[in-house]
Amino acid sequence: MPDLPYLPEYMNWFRDNIAGLEAYQPGFQPREAGFVKLNTNENPYPPSPRALAAVREIADDRLRRYPDPTSDRLREIIAEVYGFPLERIIAGNGSDELLAMALRCFAGEGDVVAYPTPSYSLFGVLARIQGAKAVEYELNENFGLPEDFFSAEAAIKLVASPNSPTGTVYPPATIRRLLEESSGVVLVDEAYVDFAEESCLPLLLDYPNLLVTRTCSKSYSLAGARVGYAFASEEMIAGIMKVKDSYNLNAVSAAAAAAALADREYFFLTAEKIVTQRERLRETLSGLGFSVFPSGANFLLCRPPGGRAGEIYEALLERKILVRWFDTPRLREFIRISVGTPEEMEILTGAIGAILSRKE
Ligand SMILES: Cc1ncc(COP(=O)(O)O)c(C=O)c1O
């Protein structure tokens, strides 16, 4: 290979904040089959048969054409399902894209972006891409929002509820207080809310600074299709529309999401199975000596006996069972386990039982 004399300098081309940026680390996606995959909070059940039929139906000559720039058919279904007008809804290429669009709109160079930690680690990455000041607020002992977060001055505050990786739900009363005390935008990331009991969507009627993001990746089993949507005031949505890519959501994914959202029966059935399975897993893990945090999501954050999370993660990996372990000071003693099918949960808990008895 020829020498590339300019290579050591290449970082100079980047804005300083990008050159120094630590990229978001997605959970491991194995290429080979045979894993019990409980590390990225995907849905263990297939997408609605109606979503799959919609994909087959649209995969024809129409793909020559650009998709609808504002995904109106999908937004109509969302409007119907949630009872919000179309003008208060935007669709995106996963909720990640909506988070990025929000930061593009509300966080400029040097502006404060405030968010609790531990939470979704993409928040800080997106803030830094903007050249904004990422200000983290440590969650309290039970992963509640810390007092100083409420009154903090920020261009935008980001809160995931249920939070990842903790599973903590911040109830509408808490979000209301946050909205009352914040002069900037409050974005509530409700990626997991369909497994919880309460959403903050009704607060949209009272607070023009609220933006709520949702996804089809978890409760609609469409992580691979990359579809998210968000609700806010009509004015806020119109502003966000200005910064989106022209055709930000492809036609195939939009059709899949519209059909999945319309299939309410399948949605409720699978969400309920996951919630039941989650509570069963909590009991089994508690019986094995784990401390398990309350979760309103499709995963559990738990501390194995003795806090030996790293060892258990490795021992599970050897058995081709993937869970998530975050090697950070606050989370090192915990593992996060996505809720799978009953069969997967049996394999997991059987393996954990065997690992624990081997180590004692
Ligand atoms: C809190 C949170 N928000 C958003 C996302 C991403 O969702 P999407 O697949 O819609 O981009 C995730 C993914 O794991 C998440 O944990």
mmCIF file with all atom_site columns, N, CA, C and O in Angstrom, residues 21 71 102-103 169 183 187 213 230 234 259 265 282 285 308 342:
data_model
loop_
_atom_site.group_PDB
_atom_site.id
_atom_site.type_symbol
_atom_site.label_atom_id
_atom_site.label_alt_id
_atom_site.label_comp_id
_atom_site.label_asym_id
_atom_site.label_entity_id
_atom_site.label_seq_id
_atom_site.pdbx_PDB_ins_code
_atom_site.Cartn_x
_atom_site.Cartn_y
_atom_site.Cartn_z
_atom_site.occupancy
_atom_site.B_iso_or_equiv
_atom_site.pdbx_formal_charge
_atom_site.auth_seq_id
_atom_site.auth_comp_id
_atom_site.auth_asym_id
_atom_site.auth_atom_id
_atom_site.pdbx_PDB_model_num
ATOM 1  N N  . LEU A 1 21  ? -14.501 13.477  19.378 1.00 0.00 ? 21  LEU A N  1
ATOM 2  C CA . LEU A 1 21  ? -15.752 12.820  19.791 1.00 0.00 ? 21  LEU A CA 1
ATOM 3  C C  . LEU A 1 21  ? -15.568 11.325  20.027 1.00 0.00 ? 21  LEU A C  1
ATOM 4  O O  . LEU A 1 21  ? -14.941 10.633  19.220 1.00 0.00 ? 21  LEU A O  1
ATOM 5  N N  . SER A 1 71  ? -44.253 11.450  5.072  1.00 0.00 ? 71  SER A N  1
ATOM 6  C CA . SER A 1 71  ? -44.820 10.163  5.507  1.00 0.00 ? 71  SER A CA 1
ATOM 7  C C  . SER A 1 71  ? -46.258 10.331  5.993  1.00 0.00 ? 71  SER A C  1
ATOM 8  O O  . SER A 1 71  ? -46.615 9.894   7.100  1.00 0.00 ? 71  SER A O  1
ATOM 9  N N  . ALA A 1 102 ? -33.891 17.143  16.877 1.00 0.00 ? 102 ALA A N  1
ATOM 10 C CA . ALA A 1 102 ? -34.234 18.052  17.978 1.00 0.00 ? 102 ALA A CA 1
ATOM 11 C C  . ALA A 1 102 ? -32.995 18.833  18.407 1.00 0.00 ? 102 ALA A C  1
ATOM 12 O O  . ALA A 1 102 ? -33.043 20.050  18.609 1.00 0.00 ? 102 ALA A O  1
ATOM 13 N N  . LEU A 1 103 ? -31.863 18.133  18.497 1.00 0.00 ? 103 LEU A N  1
ATOM 14 C CA . LEU A 1 103 ? -30.656 18.840  18.930 1.00 0.00 ? 103 LEU A CA 1
ATOM 15 C C  . LEU A 1 103 ? -30.191 19.819  17.863 1.00 0.00 ? 103 LEU A C  1
ATOM 16 O O  . LEU A 1 103 ? -29.698 20.907  18.159 1.00 0.00 ? 103 LEU A O  1
ATOM 17 N N  . VAL A 1 169 ? -39.263 4.533   35.538 1.00 0.00 ? 169 VAL A N  1
ATOM 18 C CA . VAL A 1 169 ? -40.306 5.361   34.927 1.00 0.00 ? 169 VAL A CA 1
ATOM 19 C C  . VAL A 1 169 ? -40.365 6.689   35.683 1.00 0.00 ? 169 VAL A C  1
ATOM 20 O O  . VAL A 1 169 ? -40.409 6.690   36.925 1.00 0.00 ? 169 VAL A O  1
ATOM 21 N N  . SER A 1 183 ? -37.093 26.501  31.318 1.00 0.00 ? 183 SER A N  1
ATOM 22 C CA . SER A 1 183 ? -37.456 27.550  30.352 1.00 0.00 ? 183 SER A CA 1
ATOM 23 C C  . SER A 1 183 ? -37.208 27.069  28.917 1.00 0.00 ? 183 SER A C  1
ATOM 24 O O  . SER A 1 183 ? -37.768 27.606  27.966 1.00 0.00 ? 183 SER A O  1
ATOM 25 N N  . LEU A 1 187 ? -37.337 17.247  26.196 1.00 0.00 ? 187 LEU A N  1
ATOM 26 C CA . LEU A 1 187 ? -37.611 16.107  25.312 1.00 0.00 ? 187 LEU A CA 1
ATOM 27 C C  . LEU A 1 187 ? -37.728 14.862  26.177 1.00 0.00 ? 187 LEU A C  1
ATOM 28 O O  . LEU A 1 187 ? -36.800 14.532  26.923 1.00 0.00 ? 187 LEU A O  1
ATOM 29 N N  . THR A 1 213 ? -40.730 11.637  22.077 1.00 0.00 ? 213 THR A N  1
ATOM 30 C CA . THR A 1 213 ? -40.361 10.736  20.979 1.00 0.00 ? 213 THR A CA 1
ATOM 31 C C  . THR A 1 213 ? -40.779 9.299   21.296 1.00 0.00 ? 213 THR A C  1
ATOM 32 O O  . THR A 1 213 ? -40.764 8.871   22.457 1.00 0.00 ? 213 THR A O  1
ATOM 33 N N  . ALA A 1 230 ? -42.624 11.479  16.658 1.00 0.00 ? 230 ALA A N  1
ATOM 34 C CA . ALA A 1 230 ? -42.587 12.389  17.800 1.00 0.00 ? 230 ALA A CA 1
ATOM 35 C C  . ALA A 1 230 ? -43.823 13.264  17.789 1.00 0.00 ? 230 ALA A C  1
ATOM 36 O O  . ALA A 1 230 ? -44.424 13.523  16.733 1.00 0.00 ? 230 ALA A O  1
ATOM 37 N N  . GLU A 1 234 ? -47.959 22.095  17.288 1.00 0.00 ? 234 GLU A N  1
ATOM 38 C CA . GLU A 1 234 ? -47.936 22.243  15.832 1.00 0.00 ? 234 GLU A CA 1
ATOM 39 C C  . GLU A 1 234 ? -46.745 23.111  15.401 1.00 0.00 ? 234 GLU A C  1
ATOM 40 O O  . GLU A 1 234 ? -46.046 22.784  14.437 1.00 0.00 ? 234 GLU A O  1
ATOM 41 N N  . ALA A 1 259 ? -48.707 -0.313  8.983  1.00 0.00 ? 259 ALA A N  1
ATOM 42 C CA . ALA A 1 259 ? -49.482 -1.551  9.170  1.00 0.00 ? 259 ALA A CA 1
ATOM 43 C C  . ALA A 1 259 ? -49.323 -2.076  10.599 1.00 0.00 ? 259 ALA A C  1
ATOM 44 O O  . ALA A 1 259 ? -50.297 -2.545  11.207 1.00 0.00 ? 259 ALA A O  1
ATOM 45 N N  . GLU A 1 265 ? -54.483 -5.238  17.874 1.00 0.00 ? 265 GLU A N  1
ATOM 46 C CA . GLU A 1 265 ? -54.645 -6.504  18.588 1.00 0.00 ? 265 GLU A CA 1
ATOM 47 C C  . GLU A 1 265 ? -53.286 -7.174  18.797 1.00 0.00 ? 265 GLU A C  1
ATOM 48 O O  . GLU A 1 265 ? -52.936 -7.590  19.900 1.00 0.00 ? 265 GLU A O  1
ATOM 49 N N  . ARG A 1 282 ? -38.222 -11.249 36.782 1.00 0.00 ? 282 ARG A N  1
ATOM 50 C CA . ARG A 1 282 ? -37.844 -10.554 38.018 1.00 0.00 ? 282 ARG A CA 1
ATOM 51 C C  . ARG A 1 282 ? -37.890 -11.524 39.208 1.00 0.00 ? 282 ARG A C  1
ATOM 52 O O  . ARG A 1 282 ? -36.965 -11.607 40.000 1.00 0.00 ? 282 ARG A O  1
ATOM 53 N N  . LEU A 1 285 ? -35.033 -14.139 38.998 1.00 0.00 ? 285 LEU A N  1
ATOM 54 C CA . LEU A 1 285 ? -33.725 -13.565 39.317 1.00 0.00 ? 285 LEU A CA 1
ATOM 55 C C  . LEU A 1 285 ? -33.623 -13.254 40.802 1.00 0.00 ? 285 LEU A C  1
ATOM 56 O O  . LEU A 1 285 ? -32.581 -13.481 41.421 1.00 0.00 ? 285 LEU A O  1
ATOM 57 N N  . ARG A 1 308 ? -21.020 -9.511  40.960 1.00 0.00 ? 308 ARG A N  1
ATOM 58 C CA . ARG A 1 308 ? -20.053 -10.088 39.999 1.00 0.00 ? 308 ARG A CA 1
ATOM 59 C C  . ARG A 1 308 ? -20.592 -10.054 38.575 1.00 0.00 ? 308 ARG A C  1
ATOM 60 O O  . ARG A 1 308 ? -20.647 -11.059 37.863 1.00 0.00 ? 308 ARG A O  1
ATOM 61 N N  . PRO A 1 342 ? -40.477 -17.002 26.611 1.00 0.00 ? 342 PRO A N  1
ATOM 62 C CA . PRO A 1 342 ? -40.351 -17.879 27.781 1.00 0.00 ? 342 PRO A CA 1
ATOM 63 C C  . PRO A 1 342 ? -39.204 -18.885 27.621 1.00 0.00 ? 342 PRO A C  1
ATOM 64 O O  . PRO A 1 342 ? -38.468 -19.160 28.571 1.00 0.00 ? 342 PRO A O  1
#
